[in-house]
PDB file of C-alpha atoms in Angstrom:
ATOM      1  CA  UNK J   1     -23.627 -39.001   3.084  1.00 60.00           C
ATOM      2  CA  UNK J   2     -21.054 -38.065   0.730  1.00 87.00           C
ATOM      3  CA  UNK J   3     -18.787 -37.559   3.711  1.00 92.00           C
ATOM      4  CA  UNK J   4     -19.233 -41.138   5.000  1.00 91.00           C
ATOM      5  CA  UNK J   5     -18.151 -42.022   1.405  1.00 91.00           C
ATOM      6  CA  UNK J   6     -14.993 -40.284   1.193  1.00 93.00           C
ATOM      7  CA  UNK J   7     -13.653 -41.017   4.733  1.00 95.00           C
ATOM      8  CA  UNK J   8     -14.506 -44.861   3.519  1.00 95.00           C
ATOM      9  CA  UNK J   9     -13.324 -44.282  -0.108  1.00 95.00           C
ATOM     10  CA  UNK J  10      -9.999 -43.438   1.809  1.00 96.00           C
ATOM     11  CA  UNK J  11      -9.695 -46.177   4.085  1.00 96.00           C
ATOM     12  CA  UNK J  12     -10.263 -48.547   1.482  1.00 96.00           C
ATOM     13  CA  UNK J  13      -7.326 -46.995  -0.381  1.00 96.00           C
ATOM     14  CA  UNK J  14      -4.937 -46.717   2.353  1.00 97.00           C
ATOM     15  CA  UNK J  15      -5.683 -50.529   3.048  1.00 97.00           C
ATOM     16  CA  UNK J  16      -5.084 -51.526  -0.381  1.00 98.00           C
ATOM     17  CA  UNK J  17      -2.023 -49.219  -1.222  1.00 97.00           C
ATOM     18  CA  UNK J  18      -0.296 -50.810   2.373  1.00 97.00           C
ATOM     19  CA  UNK J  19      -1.112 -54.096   0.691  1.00 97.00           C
ATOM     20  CA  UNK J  20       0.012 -53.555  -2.279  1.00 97.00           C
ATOM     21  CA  UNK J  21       3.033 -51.487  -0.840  1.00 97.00           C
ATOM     22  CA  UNK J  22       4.281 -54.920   0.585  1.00 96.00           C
ATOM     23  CA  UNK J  23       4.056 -56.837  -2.451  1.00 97.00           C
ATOM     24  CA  UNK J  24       5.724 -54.226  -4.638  1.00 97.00           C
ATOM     25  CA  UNK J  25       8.333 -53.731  -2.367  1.00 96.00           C
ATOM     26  CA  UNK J  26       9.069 -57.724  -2.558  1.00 96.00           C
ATOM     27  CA  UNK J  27       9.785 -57.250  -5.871  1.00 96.00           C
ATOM     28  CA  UNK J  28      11.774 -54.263  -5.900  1.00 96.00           C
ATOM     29  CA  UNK J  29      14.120 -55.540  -3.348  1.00 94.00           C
ATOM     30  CA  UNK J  30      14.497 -59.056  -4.983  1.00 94.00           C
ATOM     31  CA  UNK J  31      14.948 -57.546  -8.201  1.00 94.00           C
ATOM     32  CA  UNK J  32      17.623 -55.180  -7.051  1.00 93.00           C
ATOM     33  CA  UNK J  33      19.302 -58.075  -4.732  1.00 91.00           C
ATOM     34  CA  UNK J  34      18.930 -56.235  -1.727  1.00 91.00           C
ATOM     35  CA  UNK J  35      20.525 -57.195   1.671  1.00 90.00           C
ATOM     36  CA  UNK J  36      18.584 -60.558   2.545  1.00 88.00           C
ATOM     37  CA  UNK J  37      19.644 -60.061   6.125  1.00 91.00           C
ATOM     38  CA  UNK J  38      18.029 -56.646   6.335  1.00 92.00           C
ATOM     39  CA  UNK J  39      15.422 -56.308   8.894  1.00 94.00           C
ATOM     40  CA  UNK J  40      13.285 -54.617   6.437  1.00 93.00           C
ATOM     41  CA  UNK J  41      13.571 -57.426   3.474  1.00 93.00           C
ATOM     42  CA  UNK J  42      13.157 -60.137   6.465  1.00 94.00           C
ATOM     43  CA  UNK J  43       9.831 -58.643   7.272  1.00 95.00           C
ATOM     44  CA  UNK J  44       9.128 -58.430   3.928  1.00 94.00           C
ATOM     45  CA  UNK J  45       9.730 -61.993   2.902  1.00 94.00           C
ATOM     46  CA  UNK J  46       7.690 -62.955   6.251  1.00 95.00           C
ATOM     47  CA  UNK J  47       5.037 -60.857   5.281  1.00 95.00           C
ATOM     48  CA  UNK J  48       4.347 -62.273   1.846  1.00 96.00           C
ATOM     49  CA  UNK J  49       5.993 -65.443   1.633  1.00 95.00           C
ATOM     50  CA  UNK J  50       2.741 -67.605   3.079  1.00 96.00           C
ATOM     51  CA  UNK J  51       0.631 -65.858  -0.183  1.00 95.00           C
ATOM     52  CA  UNK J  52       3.463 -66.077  -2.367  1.00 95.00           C
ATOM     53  CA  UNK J  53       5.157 -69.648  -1.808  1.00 94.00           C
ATOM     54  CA  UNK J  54       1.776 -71.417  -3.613  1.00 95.00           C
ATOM     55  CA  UNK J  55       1.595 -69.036  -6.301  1.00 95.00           C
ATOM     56  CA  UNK J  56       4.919 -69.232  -6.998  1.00 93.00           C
ATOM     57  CA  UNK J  57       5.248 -73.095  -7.514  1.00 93.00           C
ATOM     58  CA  UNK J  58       2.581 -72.179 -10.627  1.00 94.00           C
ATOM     59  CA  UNK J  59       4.180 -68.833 -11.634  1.00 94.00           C
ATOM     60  CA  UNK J  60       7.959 -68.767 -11.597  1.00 92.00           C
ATOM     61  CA  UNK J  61       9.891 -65.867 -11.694  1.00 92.00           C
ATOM     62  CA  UNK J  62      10.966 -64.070 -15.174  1.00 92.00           C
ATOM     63  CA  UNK J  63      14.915 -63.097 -14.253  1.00 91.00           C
ATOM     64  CA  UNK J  64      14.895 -61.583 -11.149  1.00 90.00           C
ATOM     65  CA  UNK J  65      11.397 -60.540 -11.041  1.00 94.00           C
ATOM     66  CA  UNK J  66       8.796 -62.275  -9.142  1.00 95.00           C
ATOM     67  CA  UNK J  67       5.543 -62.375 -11.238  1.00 96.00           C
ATOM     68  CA  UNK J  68       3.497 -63.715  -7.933  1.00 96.00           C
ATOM     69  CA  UNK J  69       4.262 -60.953  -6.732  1.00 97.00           C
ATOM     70  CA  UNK J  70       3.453 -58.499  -9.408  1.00 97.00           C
ATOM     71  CA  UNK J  71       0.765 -60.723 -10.067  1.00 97.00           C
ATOM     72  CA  UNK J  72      -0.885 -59.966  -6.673  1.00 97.00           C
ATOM     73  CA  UNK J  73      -0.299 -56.173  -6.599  1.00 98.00           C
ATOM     74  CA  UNK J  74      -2.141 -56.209  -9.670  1.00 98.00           C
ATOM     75  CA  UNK J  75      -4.890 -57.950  -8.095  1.00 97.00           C
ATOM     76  CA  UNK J  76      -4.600 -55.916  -4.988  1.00 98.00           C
ATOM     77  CA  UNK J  77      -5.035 -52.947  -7.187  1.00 98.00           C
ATOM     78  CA  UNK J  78      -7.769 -54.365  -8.974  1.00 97.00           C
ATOM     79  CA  UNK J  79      -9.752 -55.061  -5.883  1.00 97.00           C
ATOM     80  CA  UNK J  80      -9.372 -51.633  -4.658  1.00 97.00           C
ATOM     81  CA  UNK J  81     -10.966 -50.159  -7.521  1.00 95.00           C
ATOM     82  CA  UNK J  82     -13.954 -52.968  -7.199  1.00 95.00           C
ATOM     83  CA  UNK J  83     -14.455 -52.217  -3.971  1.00 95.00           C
ATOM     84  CA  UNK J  84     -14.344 -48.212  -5.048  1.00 94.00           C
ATOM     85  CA  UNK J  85     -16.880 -49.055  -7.759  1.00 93.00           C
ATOM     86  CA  UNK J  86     -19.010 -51.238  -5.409  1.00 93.00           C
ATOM     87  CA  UNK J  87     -18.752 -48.250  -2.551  1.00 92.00           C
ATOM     88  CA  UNK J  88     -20.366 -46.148  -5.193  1.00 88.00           C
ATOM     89  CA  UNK J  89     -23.250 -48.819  -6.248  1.00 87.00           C
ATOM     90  CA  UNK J  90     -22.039 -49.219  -9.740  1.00 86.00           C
ATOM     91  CA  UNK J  91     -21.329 -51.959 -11.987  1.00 86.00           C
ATOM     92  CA  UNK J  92     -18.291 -52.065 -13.644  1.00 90.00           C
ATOM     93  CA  UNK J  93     -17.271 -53.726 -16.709  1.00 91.00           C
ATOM     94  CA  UNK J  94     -14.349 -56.365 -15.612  1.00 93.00           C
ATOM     95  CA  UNK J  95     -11.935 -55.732 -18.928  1.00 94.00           C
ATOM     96  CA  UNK J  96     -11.945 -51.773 -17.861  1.00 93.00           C
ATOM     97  CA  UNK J  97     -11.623 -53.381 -14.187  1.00 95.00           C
ATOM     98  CA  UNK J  98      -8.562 -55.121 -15.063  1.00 96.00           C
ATOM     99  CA  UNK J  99      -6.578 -52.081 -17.220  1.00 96.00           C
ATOM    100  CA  UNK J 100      -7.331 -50.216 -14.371  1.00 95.00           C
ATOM    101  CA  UNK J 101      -5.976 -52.147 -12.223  1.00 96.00           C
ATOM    102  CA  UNK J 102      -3.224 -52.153 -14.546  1.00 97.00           C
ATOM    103  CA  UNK J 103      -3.201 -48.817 -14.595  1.00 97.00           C
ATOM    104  CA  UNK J 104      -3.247 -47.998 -11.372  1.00 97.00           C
ATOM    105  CA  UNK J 105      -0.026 -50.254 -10.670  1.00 97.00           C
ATOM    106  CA  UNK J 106       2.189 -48.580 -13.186  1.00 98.00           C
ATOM    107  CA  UNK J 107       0.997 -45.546 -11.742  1.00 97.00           C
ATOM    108  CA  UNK J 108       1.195 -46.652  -7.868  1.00 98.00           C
ATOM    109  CA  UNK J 109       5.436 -47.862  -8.613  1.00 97.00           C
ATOM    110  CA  UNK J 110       5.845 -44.618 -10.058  1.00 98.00           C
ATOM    111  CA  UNK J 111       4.674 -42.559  -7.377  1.00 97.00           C
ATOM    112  CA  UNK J 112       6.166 -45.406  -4.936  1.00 97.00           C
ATOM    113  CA  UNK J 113       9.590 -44.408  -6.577  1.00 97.00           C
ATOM    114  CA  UNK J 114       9.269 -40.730  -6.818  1.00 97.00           C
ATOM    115  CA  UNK J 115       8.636 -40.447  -3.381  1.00 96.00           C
ATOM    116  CA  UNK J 116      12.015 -43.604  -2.218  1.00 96.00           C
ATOM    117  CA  UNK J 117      14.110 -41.554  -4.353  1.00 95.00           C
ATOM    118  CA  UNK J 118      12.886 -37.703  -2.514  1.00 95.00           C
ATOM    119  CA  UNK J 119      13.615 -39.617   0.630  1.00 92.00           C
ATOM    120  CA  UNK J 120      16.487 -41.509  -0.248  1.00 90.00           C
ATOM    121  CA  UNK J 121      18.180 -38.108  -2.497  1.00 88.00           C
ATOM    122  CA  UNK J 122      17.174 -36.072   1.333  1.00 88.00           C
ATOM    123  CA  UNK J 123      18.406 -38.542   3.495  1.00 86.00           C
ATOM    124  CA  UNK J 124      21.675 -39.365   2.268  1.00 81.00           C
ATOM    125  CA  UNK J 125      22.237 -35.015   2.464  1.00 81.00           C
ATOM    126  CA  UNK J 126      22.230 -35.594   6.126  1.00 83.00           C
ATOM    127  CA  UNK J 127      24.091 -36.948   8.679  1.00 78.00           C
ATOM    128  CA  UNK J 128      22.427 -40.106   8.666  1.00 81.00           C
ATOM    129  CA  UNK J 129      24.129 -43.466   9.871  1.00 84.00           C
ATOM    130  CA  UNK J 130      24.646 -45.750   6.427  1.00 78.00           C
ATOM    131  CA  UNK J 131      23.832 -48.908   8.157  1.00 84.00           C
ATOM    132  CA  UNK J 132      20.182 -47.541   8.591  1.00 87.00           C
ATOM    133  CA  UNK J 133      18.280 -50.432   7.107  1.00 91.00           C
ATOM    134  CA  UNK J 134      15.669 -48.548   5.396  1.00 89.00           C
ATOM    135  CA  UNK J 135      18.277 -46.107   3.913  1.00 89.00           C
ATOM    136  CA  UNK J 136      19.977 -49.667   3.026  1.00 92.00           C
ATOM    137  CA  UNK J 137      16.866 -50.794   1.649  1.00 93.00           C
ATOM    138  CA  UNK J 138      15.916 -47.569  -0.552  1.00 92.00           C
ATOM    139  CA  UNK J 139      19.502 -46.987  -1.474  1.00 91.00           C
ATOM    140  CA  UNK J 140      19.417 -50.722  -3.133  1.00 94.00           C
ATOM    141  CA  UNK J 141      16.280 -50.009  -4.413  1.00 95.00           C
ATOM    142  CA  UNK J 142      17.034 -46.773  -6.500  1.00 94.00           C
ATOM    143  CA  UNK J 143      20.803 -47.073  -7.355  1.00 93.00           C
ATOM    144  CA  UNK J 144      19.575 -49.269 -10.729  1.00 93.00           C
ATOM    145  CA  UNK J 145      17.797 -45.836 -11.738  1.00 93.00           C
ATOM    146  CA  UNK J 146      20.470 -44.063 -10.590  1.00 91.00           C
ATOM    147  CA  UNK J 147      23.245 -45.861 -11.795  1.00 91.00           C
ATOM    148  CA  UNK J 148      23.536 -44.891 -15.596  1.00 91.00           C
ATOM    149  CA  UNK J 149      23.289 -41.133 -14.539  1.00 88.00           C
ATOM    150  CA  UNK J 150      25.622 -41.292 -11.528  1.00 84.00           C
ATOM    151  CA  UNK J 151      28.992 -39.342 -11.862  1.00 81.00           C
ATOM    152  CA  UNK J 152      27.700 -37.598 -15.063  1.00 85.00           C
ATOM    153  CA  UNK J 153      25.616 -34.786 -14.019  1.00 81.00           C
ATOM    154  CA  UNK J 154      27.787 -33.451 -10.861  1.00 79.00           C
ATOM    155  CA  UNK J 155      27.744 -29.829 -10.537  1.00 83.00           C
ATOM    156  CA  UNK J 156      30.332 -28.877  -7.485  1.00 81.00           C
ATOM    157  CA  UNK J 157      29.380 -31.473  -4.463  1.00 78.00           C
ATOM    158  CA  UNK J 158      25.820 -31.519  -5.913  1.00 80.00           C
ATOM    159  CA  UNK J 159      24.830 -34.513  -7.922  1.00 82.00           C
ATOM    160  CA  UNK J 160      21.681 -33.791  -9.908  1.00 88.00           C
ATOM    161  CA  UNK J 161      20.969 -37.314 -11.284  1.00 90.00           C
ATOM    162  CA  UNK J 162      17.921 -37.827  -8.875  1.00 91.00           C
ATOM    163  CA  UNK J 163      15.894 -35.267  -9.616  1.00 93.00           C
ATOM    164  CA  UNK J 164      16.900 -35.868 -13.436  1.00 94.00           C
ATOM    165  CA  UNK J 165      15.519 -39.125 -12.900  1.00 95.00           C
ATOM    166  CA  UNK J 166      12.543 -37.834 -10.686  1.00 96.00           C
ATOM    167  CA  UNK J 167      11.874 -35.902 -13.797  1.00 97.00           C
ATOM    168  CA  UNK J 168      11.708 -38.862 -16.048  1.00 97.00           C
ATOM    169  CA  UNK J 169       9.252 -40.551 -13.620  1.00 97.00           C
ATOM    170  CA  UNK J 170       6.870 -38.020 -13.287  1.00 98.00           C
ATOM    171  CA  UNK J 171       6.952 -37.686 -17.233  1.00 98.00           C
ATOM    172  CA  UNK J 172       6.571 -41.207 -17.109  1.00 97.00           C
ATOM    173  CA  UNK J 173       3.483 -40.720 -14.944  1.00 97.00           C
ATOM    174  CA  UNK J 174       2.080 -37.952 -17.569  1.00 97.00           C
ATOM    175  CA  UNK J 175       2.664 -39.662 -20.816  1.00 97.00           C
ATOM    176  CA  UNK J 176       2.569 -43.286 -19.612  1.00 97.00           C
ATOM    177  CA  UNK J 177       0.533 -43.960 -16.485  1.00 97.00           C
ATOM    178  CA  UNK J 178      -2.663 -41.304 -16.997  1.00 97.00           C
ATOM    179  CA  UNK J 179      -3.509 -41.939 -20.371  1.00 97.00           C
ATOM    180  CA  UNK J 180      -3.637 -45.891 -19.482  1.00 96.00           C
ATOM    181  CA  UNK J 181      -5.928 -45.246 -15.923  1.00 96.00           C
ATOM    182  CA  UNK J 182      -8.167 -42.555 -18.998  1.00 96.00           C
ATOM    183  CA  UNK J 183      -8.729 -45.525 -20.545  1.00 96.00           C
ATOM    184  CA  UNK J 184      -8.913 -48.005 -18.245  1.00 94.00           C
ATOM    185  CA  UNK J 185     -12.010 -45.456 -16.913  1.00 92.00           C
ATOM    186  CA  UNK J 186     -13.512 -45.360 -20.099  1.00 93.00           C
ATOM    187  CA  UNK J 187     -13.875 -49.143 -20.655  1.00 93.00           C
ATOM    188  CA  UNK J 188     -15.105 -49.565 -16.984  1.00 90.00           C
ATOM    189  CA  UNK J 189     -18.142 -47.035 -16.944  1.00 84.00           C
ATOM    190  CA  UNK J 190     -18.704 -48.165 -20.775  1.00 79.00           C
ATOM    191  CA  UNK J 191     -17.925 -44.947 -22.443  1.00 57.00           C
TER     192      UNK J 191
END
């Protein structure tokens, strides 16, 4: 039985992440004013925009981010971990519900960054062709974490500021993103 668990334990979480995947992404590109005529942001805008356009008439955005949309990954992620809890037969309690959720959104952009920046740092190495409009996409996407490092930690032809940034995240993920998901645990099973 516990087989049947984890094979639906995983599809539940590979449905939610795509979900939430979308609606992070939405707000990535908008707050880095990526290429609107990008095949990639057109999807994405088609994608969301029939959740997003009623939310957003109630929740404006802050700057350039779009709080409907963070809004909604948080609620995607909290409806993951319901459904996780509910898989399991137990009961959670909502307030741990919702820092996990929480928690599992700082943690989820983290990781979602780690990885467009591995990509993105691998990709540009090659020969690939610049117009490429997911290398246009993730390039937008990570040059604001990139920026205030690029042209200072060049070693030869090598520039290093990705993985010193990569770093950060994944310190980010340690110091920041697991003690928030250890507590959002705690308050859900009660403890």
């Amino acid at each position: 039985m516990t087989y049947l668990l984890n094979a639906l334990s995983l599809l539940i979480e590979l449905a939610f992440n795509l979900l939430a995947t979308l609606f992070v992404l939405r707000v990535l590109a908008e707050a880095a004013r990526a290429d609107f005529h990008n095949p990639i942001s057109q999807f994405l805008y088609r994608a969301t925009n029939p959740v997003l356009a009623p939310i957003r008439r109630v929740i404006p955005n802050w700057r350039r981010i779009n709080l409907a949309a963070v809004l909604l990954a948080w609620l995607v992620m909290v409806l993951k971990r319901a459904a996780l809890f509910a898989l399991l037969g137990a009961a959670p309690n909502v307030a741990g519900l919702l820092v996990l959720g929480l928690a599992d959104l700082i943690d989820f952009v983290l990781v979602f960054y780690l990885v467009l920046i591995f990509g993105w740092s691998l990709l540009s190495m090659l020969q690939v062709d610049p117009r490429q409009p997911a290398l246009r996409l993730a390039g937008a996407i990570v040059e604001p974490l990139l920026r205030p490092l690029r042209g200072k930690l060049v070693v030869g032809m090598l520039d290093f500021s990705p993985m010193v940034v990569m770093l950060a995240i994944v310190l980010a993920r340690i110091l920041i993103a697991a003690p928030l998901i250890d507590l959002g645990t705690a308050m859900t099973l009660g403890g």
